[in-house]
JSON list of C-alpha atoms in Angstrom, two decimals:
[
{"chain": "A", "resi": 50, "resn": "HIS", "atom": "CA", "xyz": [-27.45, 142.66, -153.23]},
{"chain": "A", "resi": 51, "resn": "VAL", "atom": "CA", "xyz": [-26.83, 146.28, -154.26]},
{"chain": "A", "resi": 52, "resn": "ILE", "atom": "CA", "xyz": [-23.06, 146.15, -153.70]},
{"chain": "A", "resi": 53, "resn": "PRO", "atom": "CA", "xyz": [-22.32, 143.08, -155.85]},
{"chain": "A", "resi": 54, "resn": "ALA", "atom": "CA", "xyz": [-24.73, 144.27, -158.55]},
{"chain": "A", "resi": 55, "resn": "LEU", "atom": "CA", "xyz": [-23.15, 147.73, -158.82]},
{"chain": "A", "resi": 56, "resn": "MET", "atom": "CA", "xyz": [-19.62, 146.37, -158.51]},
{"chain": "A", "resi": 57, "resn": "TYR", "atom": "CA", "xyz": [-20.19, 143.84, -161.29]},
{"chain": "A", "resi": 58, "resn": "LYS", "atom": "CA", "xyz": [-21.90, 146.38, -163.58]},
{"chain": "A", "resi": 59, "resn": "MET", "atom": "CA", "xyz": [-19.06, 148.87, -163.17]},
{"chain": "A", "resi": 60, "resn": "HIS", "atom": "CA", "xyz": [-16.37, 146.22, -163.54]},
{"chain": "A", "resi": 61, "resn": "VAL", "atom": "CA", "xyz": [-17.88, 145.05, -166.86]},
{"chain": "A", "resi": 62, "resn": "ALA", "atom": "CA", "xyz": [-18.43, 148.66, -168.00]},
{"chain": "A", "resi": 63, "resn": "LYS", "atom": "CA", "xyz": [-14.78, 149.44, -167.24]},
{"chain": "A", "resi": 64, "resn": "GLN", "atom": "CA", "xyz": [-13.61, 146.41, -169.24]},
{"chain": "A", "resi": 65, "resn": "ASN", "atom": "CA", "xyz": [-15.88, 147.37, -172.15]},
{"chain": "A", "resi": 66, "resn": "ASN", "atom": "CA", "xyz": [-14.96, 151.06, -171.90]},
{"chain": "A", "resi": 67, "resn": "ASP", "atom": "CA", "xyz": [-18.68, 151.89, -171.71]},
{"chain": "A", "resi": 68, "resn": "PRO", "atom": "CA", "xyz": [-19.56, 155.59, -171.50]},
{"chain": "A", "resi": 69, "resn": "PHE", "atom": "CA", "xyz": [-22.04, 155.11, -168.63]},
{"chain": "A", "resi": 70, "resn": "VAL", "atom": "CA", "xyz": [-23.60, 152.68, -166.18]},
{"chain": "A", "resi": 71, "resn": "PRO", "atom": "CA", "xyz": [-27.37, 152.83, -165.69]},
{"chain": "A", "resi": 72, "resn": "ILE", "atom": "CA", "xyz": [-28.57, 152.66, -162.08]},
{"chain": "A", "resi": 73, "resn": "TRP", "atom": "CA", "xyz": [-32.19, 152.11, -161.13]},
{"chain": "A", "resi": 74, "resn": "GLY", "atom": "CA", "xyz": [-33.84, 154.81, -159.08]},
{"chain": "A", "resi": 75, "resn": "SER", "atom": "CA", "xyz": [-32.91, 158.29, -158.01]},
{"chain": "A", "resi": 76, "resn": "GLY", "atom": "CA", "xyz": [-29.99, 157.31, -155.78]},
{"chain": "A", "resi": 77, "resn": "ALA", "atom": "CA", "xyz": [-31.62, 159.05, -152.82]},
{"chain": "A", "resi": 78, "resn": "PRO", "atom": "CA", "xyz": [-32.64, 156.06, -150.64]},
{"chain": "A", "resi": 79, "resn": "THR", "atom": "CA", "xyz": [-30.27, 155.24, -147.83]},
{"chain": "A", "resi": 80, "resn": "ARG", "atom": "CA", "xyz": [-28.92, 151.95, -146.62]},
{"chain": "A", "resi": 81, "resn": "GLU", "atom": "CA", "xyz": [-26.51, 150.71, -143.99]},
{"chain": "A", "resi": 82, "resn": "PHE", "atom": "CA", "xyz": [-23.54, 148.56, -144.98]},
{"chain": "A", "resi": 83, "resn": "LEU", "atom": "CA", "xyz": [-21.34, 146.47, -142.69]},
{"chain": "A", "resi": 84, "resn": "PHE", "atom": "CA", "xyz": [-18.13, 144.78, -143.77]},
{"chain": "A", "resi": 85, "resn": "VAL", "atom": "CA", "xyz": [-18.19, 141.04, -143.09]},
{"chain": "A", "resi": 86, "resn": "ASP", "atom": "CA", "xyz": [-15.05, 141.11, -140.92]},
{"chain": "A", "resi": 87, "resn": "ASP", "atom": "CA", "xyz": [-16.77, 143.63, -138.65]},
{"chain": "A", "resi": 88, "resn": "LEU", "atom": "CA", "xyz": [-19.74, 141.28, -138.33]},
{"chain": "A", "resi": 89, "resn": "ALA", "atom": "CA", "xyz": [-17.39, 138.45, -137.36]},
{"chain": "A", "resi": 90, "resn": "ASP", "atom": "CA", "xyz": [-15.74, 140.77, -134.84]},
{"chain": "A", "resi": 91, "resn": "ALA", "atom": "CA", "xyz": [-19.14, 141.72, -133.38]},
{"chain": "A", "resi": 92, "resn": "ILE", "atom": "CA", "xyz": [-20.04, 138.06, -132.94]},
{"chain": "A", "resi": 93, "resn": "HIS", "atom": "CA", "xyz": [-16.70, 137.31, -131.29]},
{"chain": "A", "resi": 94, "resn": "PHE", "atom": "CA", "xyz": [-16.98, 140.40, -129.09]},
{"chain": "A", "resi": 95, "resn": "SER", "atom": "CA", "xyz": [-20.50, 139.40, -128.03]},
{"chain": "A", "resi": 96, "resn": "LEU", "atom": "CA", "xyz": [-19.49, 135.84, -127.20]},
{"chain": "A", "resi": 97, "resn": "MET", "atom": "CA", "xyz": [-16.49, 136.97, -125.17]},
{"chain": "A", "resi": 98, "resn": "ASN", "atom": "CA", "xyz": [-17.94, 140.04, -123.43]},
{"chain": "A", "resi": 99, "resn": "ILE", "atom": "CA", "xyz": [-21.70, 139.95, -123.16]},
{"chain": "A", "resi": 100, "resn": "GLU", "atom": "CA", "xyz": [-23.67, 137.68, -120.87]},
{"chain": "A", "resi": 101, "resn": "ALA", "atom": "CA", "xyz": [-27.16, 136.74, -121.98]},
{"chain": "A", "resi": 102, "resn": "LYS", "atom": "CA", "xyz": [-28.49, 137.83, -118.60]},
{"chain": "A", "resi": 103, "resn": "ASP", "atom": "CA", "xyz": [-27.12, 141.34, -119.26]},
{"chain": "A", "resi": 104, "resn": "VAL", "atom": "CA", "xyz": [-29.12, 141.54, -122.47]},
{"chain": "A", "resi": 105, "resn": "TYR", "atom": "CA", "xyz": [-32.30, 140.03, -121.05]},
{"chain": "A", "resi": 106, "resn": "SER", "atom": "CA", "xyz": [-32.12, 142.18, -117.90]},
{"chain": "A", "resi": 107, "resn": "CYS", "atom": "CA", "xyz": [-32.42, 145.22, -120.19]},
{"chain": "A", "resi": 108, "resn": "GLY", "atom": "CA", "xyz": [-35.75, 143.81, -121.37]},
{"chain": "A", "resi": 109, "resn": "ILE", "atom": "CA", "xyz": [-34.40, 142.96, -124.82]},
{"chain": "A", "resi": 110, "resn": "SER", "atom": "CA", "xyz": [-33.88, 139.71, -126.66]},
{"chain": "A", "resi": 111, "resn": "HIS", "atom": "CA", "xyz": [-31.42, 140.68, -129.40]},
{"chain": "A", "resi": 112, "resn": "LEU", "atom": "CA", "xyz": [-28.65, 143.05, -130.42]},
{"chain": "A", "resi": 113, "resn": "ASN", "atom": "CA", "xyz": [-28.58, 144.69, -133.84]},
{"chain": "A", "resi": 114, "resn": "VAL", "atom": "CA", "xyz": [-25.16, 144.68, -135.47]},
{"chain": "A", "resi": 115, "resn": "GLY", "atom": "CA", "xyz": [-24.34, 147.45, -137.93]},
{"chain": "A", "resi": 116, "resn": "THR", "atom": "CA", "xyz": [-22.56, 150.72, -138.41]},
{"chain": "A", "resi": 117, "resn": "GLY", "atom": "CA", "xyz": [-25.43, 153.04, -137.55]},
{"chain": "A", "resi": 118, "resn": "ILE", "atom": "CA", "xyz": [-24.41, 155.11, -140.58]},
{"chain": "A", "resi": 119, "resn": "GLU", "atom": "CA", "xyz": [-26.74, 155.85, -143.47]},
{"chain": "A", "resi": 120, "resn": "VAL", "atom": "CA", "xyz": [-25.27, 155.87, -146.97]},
{"chain": "A", "resi": 121, "resn": "SER", "atom": "CA", "xyz": [-27.27, 156.96, -150.00]},
{"chain": "A", "resi": 122, "resn": "ILE", "atom": "CA", "xyz": [-27.33, 154.65, -152.99]},
{"chain": "A", "resi": 123, "resn": "SER", "atom": "CA", "xyz": [-25.78, 157.52, -154.92]},
{"chain": "A", "resi": 124, "resn": "GLU", "atom": "CA", "xyz": [-22.89, 157.84, -152.46]},
{"chain": "A", "resi": 125, "resn": "LEU", "atom": "CA", "xyz": [-22.40, 154.08, -152.56]},
{"chain": "A", "resi": 126, "resn": "ALA", "atom": "CA", "xyz": [-22.39, 154.06, -156.37]},
{"chain": "A", "resi": 127, "resn": "TYR", "atom": "CA", "xyz": [-19.79, 156.82, -156.57]},
{"chain": "A", "resi": 128, "resn": "THR", "atom": "CA", "xyz": [-17.64, 155.03, -153.97]},
{"chain": "A", "resi": 129, "resn": "ILE", "atom": "CA", "xyz": [-17.78, 151.83, -156.01]},
{"chain": "A", "resi": 130, "resn": "LYS", "atom": "CA", "xyz": [-17.07, 153.78, -159.21]},
{"chain": "A", "resi": 131, "resn": "GLU", "atom": "CA", "xyz": [-13.88, 155.14, -157.65]},
{"chain": "A", "resi": 132, "resn": "VAL", "atom": "CA", "xyz": [-12.80, 151.78, -156.23]},
{"chain": "A", "resi": 133, "resn": "VAL", "atom": "CA", "xyz": [-13.39, 149.96, -159.53]},
{"chain": "A", "resi": 134, "resn": "GLY", "atom": "CA", "xyz": [-11.74, 152.71, -161.54]},
{"chain": "A", "resi": 135, "resn": "PHE", "atom": "CA", "xyz": [-14.67, 153.19, -163.89]},
{"chain": "A", "resi": 136, "resn": "ASN", "atom": "CA", "xyz": [-14.25, 156.49, -165.74]},
{"chain": "A", "resi": 137, "resn": "GLY", "atom": "CA", "xyz": [-17.70, 156.74, -167.32]},
{"chain": "A", "resi": 138, "resn": "GLU", "atom": "CA", "xyz": [-20.83, 158.42, -166.07]},
{"chain": "A", "resi": 139, "resn": "LEU", "atom": "CA", "xyz": [-23.39, 157.07, -163.61]},
{"chain": "A", "resi": 140, "resn": "LYS", "atom": "CA", "xyz": [-26.92, 157.58, -164.92]},
{"chain": "A", "resi": 141, "resn": "PHE", "atom": "CA", "xyz": [-29.62, 157.30, -162.30]},
{"chain": "A", "resi": 142, "resn": "ASP", "atom": "CA", "xyz": [-32.98, 156.35, -163.83]},
{"chain": "A", "resi": 143, "resn": "SER", "atom": "CA", "xyz": [-35.71, 157.76, -161.60]},
{"chain": "A", "resi": 144, "resn": "SER", "atom": "CA", "xyz": [-38.36, 156.14, -163.82]},
{"chain": "A", "resi": 145, "resn": "LYS", "atom": "CA", "xyz": [-37.31, 152.89, -162.09]},
{"chain": "A", "resi": 146, "resn": "PRO", "atom": "CA", "xyz": [-38.30, 152.19, -158.49]},
{"chain": "A", "resi": 147, "resn": "ASP", "atom": "CA", "xyz": [-36.18, 153.37, -155.57]},
{"chain": "A", "resi": 148, "resn": "GLY", "atom": "CA", "xyz": [-37.29, 150.70, -153.13]},
{"chain": "A", "resi": 149, "resn": "MET", "atom": "CA", "xyz": [-37.55, 151.46, -149.42]},
{"chain": "A", "resi": 150, "resn": "PRO", "atom": "CA", "xyz": [-36.48, 155.05, -148.70]},
{"chain": "A", "resi": 151, "resn": "LYS", "atom": "CA", "xyz": [-34.44, 154.11, -145.63]},
{"chain": "A", "resi": 152, "resn": "ARG", "atom": "CA", "xyz": [-32.95, 151.02, -144.00]},
{"chain": "A", "resi": 153, "resn": "LEU", "atom": "CA", "xyz": [-30.97, 151.70, -140.87]},
{"chain": "A", "resi": 154, "resn": "LEU", "atom": "CA", "xyz": [-30.54, 149.64, -137.72]},
{"chain": "A", "resi": 155, "resn": "ASP", "atom": "CA", "xyz": [-30.57, 151.00, -134.20]},
{"chain": "A", "resi": 156, "resn": "VAL", "atom": "CA", "xyz": [-27.17, 149.78, -133.01]},
{"chain": "A", "resi": 157, "resn": "SER", "atom": "CA", "xyz": [-27.16, 151.66, -129.71]},
{"chain": "A", "resi": 158, "resn": "ARG", "atom": "CA", "xyz": [-27.50, 148.46, -127.66]},
{"chain": "A", "resi": 159, "resn": "ILE", "atom": "CA", "xyz": [-24.32, 146.83, -128.93]},
{"chain": "A", "resi": 160, "resn": "HIS", "atom": "CA", "xyz": [-22.52, 150.19, -128.86]},
{"chain": "A", "resi": 161, "resn": "ASN", "atom": "CA", "xyz": [-23.52, 150.50, -125.19]},
{"chain": "A", "resi": 162, "resn": "PHE", "atom": "CA", "xyz": [-21.86, 147.13, -124.56]},
{"chain": "A", "resi": 163, "resn": "GLY", "atom": "CA", "xyz": [-18.65, 148.52, -126.11]},
{"chain": "A", "resi": 164, "resn": "TRP", "atom": "CA", "xyz": [-18.58, 147.23, -129.70]},
{"chain": "A", "resi": 165, "resn": "LYS", "atom": "CA", "xyz": [-18.33, 149.46, -132.81]},
{"chain": "A", "resi": 166, "resn": "HIS", "atom": "CA", "xyz": [-17.44, 148.69, -136.41]},
{"chain": "A", "resi": 167, "resn": "THR", "atom": "CA", "xyz": [-13.91, 149.57, -137.54]},
{"chain": "A", "resi": 168, "resn": "THR", "atom": "CA", "xyz": [-14.01, 149.26, -141.35]},
{"chain": "A", "resi": 169, "resn": "PRO", "atom": "CA", "xyz": [-15.00, 152.44, -143.23]},
{"chain": "A", "resi": 170, "resn": "LEU", "atom": "CA", "xyz": [-17.14, 152.01, -146.34]},
{"chain": "A", "resi": 171, "resn": "ASP", "atom": "CA", "xyz": [-14.37, 152.85, -148.80]},
{"chain": "A", "resi": 172, "resn": "VAL", "atom": "CA", "xyz": [-11.94, 150.41, -147.19]},
{"chain": "A", "resi": 173, "resn": "GLY", "atom": "CA", "xyz": [-14.55, 147.65, -147.19]},
{"chain": "A", "resi": 174, "resn": "MET", "atom": "CA", "xyz": [-15.28, 148.33, -150.86]},
{"chain": "A", "resi": 175, "resn": "LYS", "atom": "CA", "xyz": [-11.57, 148.16, -151.76]},
{"chain": "A", "resi": 176, "resn": "LEU", "atom": "CA", "xyz": [-11.17, 144.85, -149.94]},
{"chain": "A", "resi": 177, "resn": "THR", "atom": "CA", "xyz": [-14.35, 143.47, -151.51]},
{"chain": "A", "resi": 178, "resn": "TYR", "atom": "CA", "xyz": [-13.36, 144.53, -155.01]},
{"chain": "A", "resi": 179, "resn": "GLY", "atom": "CA", "xyz": [-9.90, 143.04, -154.54]},
{"chain": "A", "resi": 180, "resn": "TRP", "atom": "CA", "xyz": [-11.51, 139.74, -153.63]},
{"chain": "A", "resi": 181, "resn": "PHE", "atom": "CA", "xyz": [-13.92, 140.01, -156.57]},
{"chain": "A", "resi": 182, "resn": "VAL", "atom": "CA", "xyz": [-11.14, 140.60, -159.12]},
{"chain": "A", "resi": 183, "resn": "LYS", "atom": "CA", "xyz": [-9.10, 137.73, -157.70]},
{"chain": "A", "resi": 184, "resn": "ASN", "atom": "CA", "xyz": [-12.06, 135.33, -157.78]},
{"chain": "A", "resi": 185, "resn": "ILE", "atom": "CA", "xyz": [-14.12, 136.45, -160.76]},
{"chain": "A", "resi": 186, "resn": "GLU", "atom": "CA", "xyz": [-13.12, 133.47, -162.88]},
{"chain": "A", "resi": 187, "resn": "ASP", "atom": "CA", "xyz": [-14.48, 131.10, -160.22]},
{"chain": "A", "resi": 188, "resn": "LEU", "atom": "CA", "xyz": [-17.78, 132.95, -159.84]},
{"chain": "A", "resi": 189, "resn": "ARG", "atom": "CA", "xyz": [-20.78, 131.75, -161.78]},
{"chain": "A", "resi": 190, "resn": "ILE", "atom": "CA", "xyz": [-22.16, 135.02, -163.05]}
]
């Protein structure tokens, strides 16, 4: 939910020529973000290349899908700011909660089977924002 929330806030702030966008928390917590096309690719890769017996024989029952890369909320916010073209300031409000300090998947299992994400964060954000701008009139915000 953090990506659409920040993207929308910065899009509106850009349209209104606001001097800043407030962001809850310090910006220090980290998260992992995966572009939806990479998820679809991981599912396709798994269906075409991984036998269930190969997973179960490792003593596991699932494969995590992700990038394995931590991104701070601050880094994410500045990436979105650049993609949206918002020229104001980002004001982190550390009087508001940060949430969990870290959310990162262990993706070593699927990497060991040969799959890795291909969409960098900035590219995924550009594609997502392009879709958002094209579809904003149809969204019920």
